[in-house]
CSV table of C-alpha atoms in Angstrom, one decimal:
chain,number,residue,atom,x,y,z
A,258,UNK,CA,93.3,106.4,91.5
A,259,UNK,CA,93.4,102.9,90.1
A,260,UNK,CA,95.9,100.6,91.7
A,261,UNK,CA,97.0,99.3,88.3
A,262,UNK,CA,98.4,102.7,87.4
A,263,UNK,CA,100.3,102.8,90.6
A,264,UNK,CA,101.7,99.3,90.0
A,265,UNK,CA,102.7,100.2,86.5
A,266,UNK,CA,104.4,103.5,87.8
A,267,UNK,CA,106.3,101.5,90.4
A,268,UNK,CA,107.5,99.2,87.6
A,269,UNK,CA,108.8,102.2,85.7
A,270,UNK,CA,106.0,102.9,83.2
A,271,UNK,CA,106.4,106.6,82.3
A,272,UNK,CA,102.8,107.1,81.2
A,273,UNK,CA,101.5,105.5,84.5
A,274,UNK,CA,103.9,107.7,86.4
A,275,UNK,CA,102.4,110.8,84.8
A,276,UNK,CA,99.0,109.6,85.8
A,277,UNK,CA,100.0,109.0,89.4
A,278,UNK,CA,101.7,112.4,89.7
A,279,UNK,CA,98.7,114.1,88.1
A,280,UNK,CA,96.5,112.4,90.7
A,281,UNK,CA,98.7,113.8,93.4
A,282,UNK,CA,98.3,117.5,92.2
A,283,UNK,CA,96.2,118.4,95.2
A,284,UNK,CA,98.9,117.2,97.6
A,285,UNK,CA,101.6,118.9,95.6
A,286,UNK,CA,99.7,122.2,95.8
A,287,UNK,CA,99.6,121.8,99.6
A,288,UNK,CA,103.4,121.8,99.7
A,289,UNK,CA,104.3,124.1,96.8
A,290,UNK,CA,103.2,127.6,96.1
A,291,UNK,CA,105.0,128.4,92.9
A,292,UNK,CA,105.2,126.5,89.6
A,293,UNK,CA,108.9,125.9,90.2
A,294,UNK,CA,108.2,124.5,93.7
A,295,UNK,CA,105.5,122.3,92.2
A,296,UNK,CA,107.9,120.9,89.6
A,297,UNK,CA,110.5,120.2,92.3
A,298,UNK,CA,107.8,118.4,94.3
A,299,UNK,CA,106.9,116.3,91.2
A,300,UNK,CA,110.5,115.4,90.7
A,301,UNK,CA,110.9,114.6,94.3
A,302,UNK,CA,107.9,112.2,94.2
A,303,UNK,CA,109.1,110.7,91.0
A,304,UNK,CA,112.5,110.0,92.5
A,305,UNK,CA,110.9,108.5,95.6
A,306,UNK,CA,108.7,106.0,93.7
A,307,UNK,CA,111.2,103.1,93.8
A,308,UNK,CA,111.5,103.4,97.6
A,309,UNK,CA,107.7,102.9,98.2
A,310,UNK,CA,107.1,99.6,99.9
A,311,UNK,CA,103.4,99.9,100.8
A,312,UNK,CA,100.3,98.5,99.2
A,313,UNK,CA,97.6,100.5,97.5
A,314,UNK,CA,96.8,104.1,96.7
A,315,UNK,CA,96.0,105.3,100.3
A,316,UNK,CA,99.3,104.0,101.6
A,317,UNK,CA,101.1,105.7,98.6
A,318,UNK,CA,99.4,109.0,99.3
A,319,UNK,CA,100.6,108.8,102.9
A,320,UNK,CA,104.1,108.0,101.7
A,321,UNK,CA,104.0,110.9,99.2
A,322,UNK,CA,102.9,113.2,102.0
A,323,UNK,CA,105.9,112.1,104.2
A,324,UNK,CA,108.3,112.5,101.3
A,325,UNK,CA,107.0,116.1,100.6
A,326,UNK,CA,107.1,117.0,104.3
A,327,UNK,CA,110.7,115.8,104.7
A,328,UNK,CA,112.2,117.7,101.8
């Protein structure tokens, strides 16, 4: 994942957000077993984007994992 896509997603770019969520599909599948649960996970991650205060893709993946574990 390119950090510029993450940066753009954090700034509210909807296309970049779609790229970021697509790159997280493997993680989403770990926490969601149905299509409905996957959609809920995507929305949860989308809603959590503004709260991310880390730097870079690896930190964001760790943050995304924590978000999915806590829901």
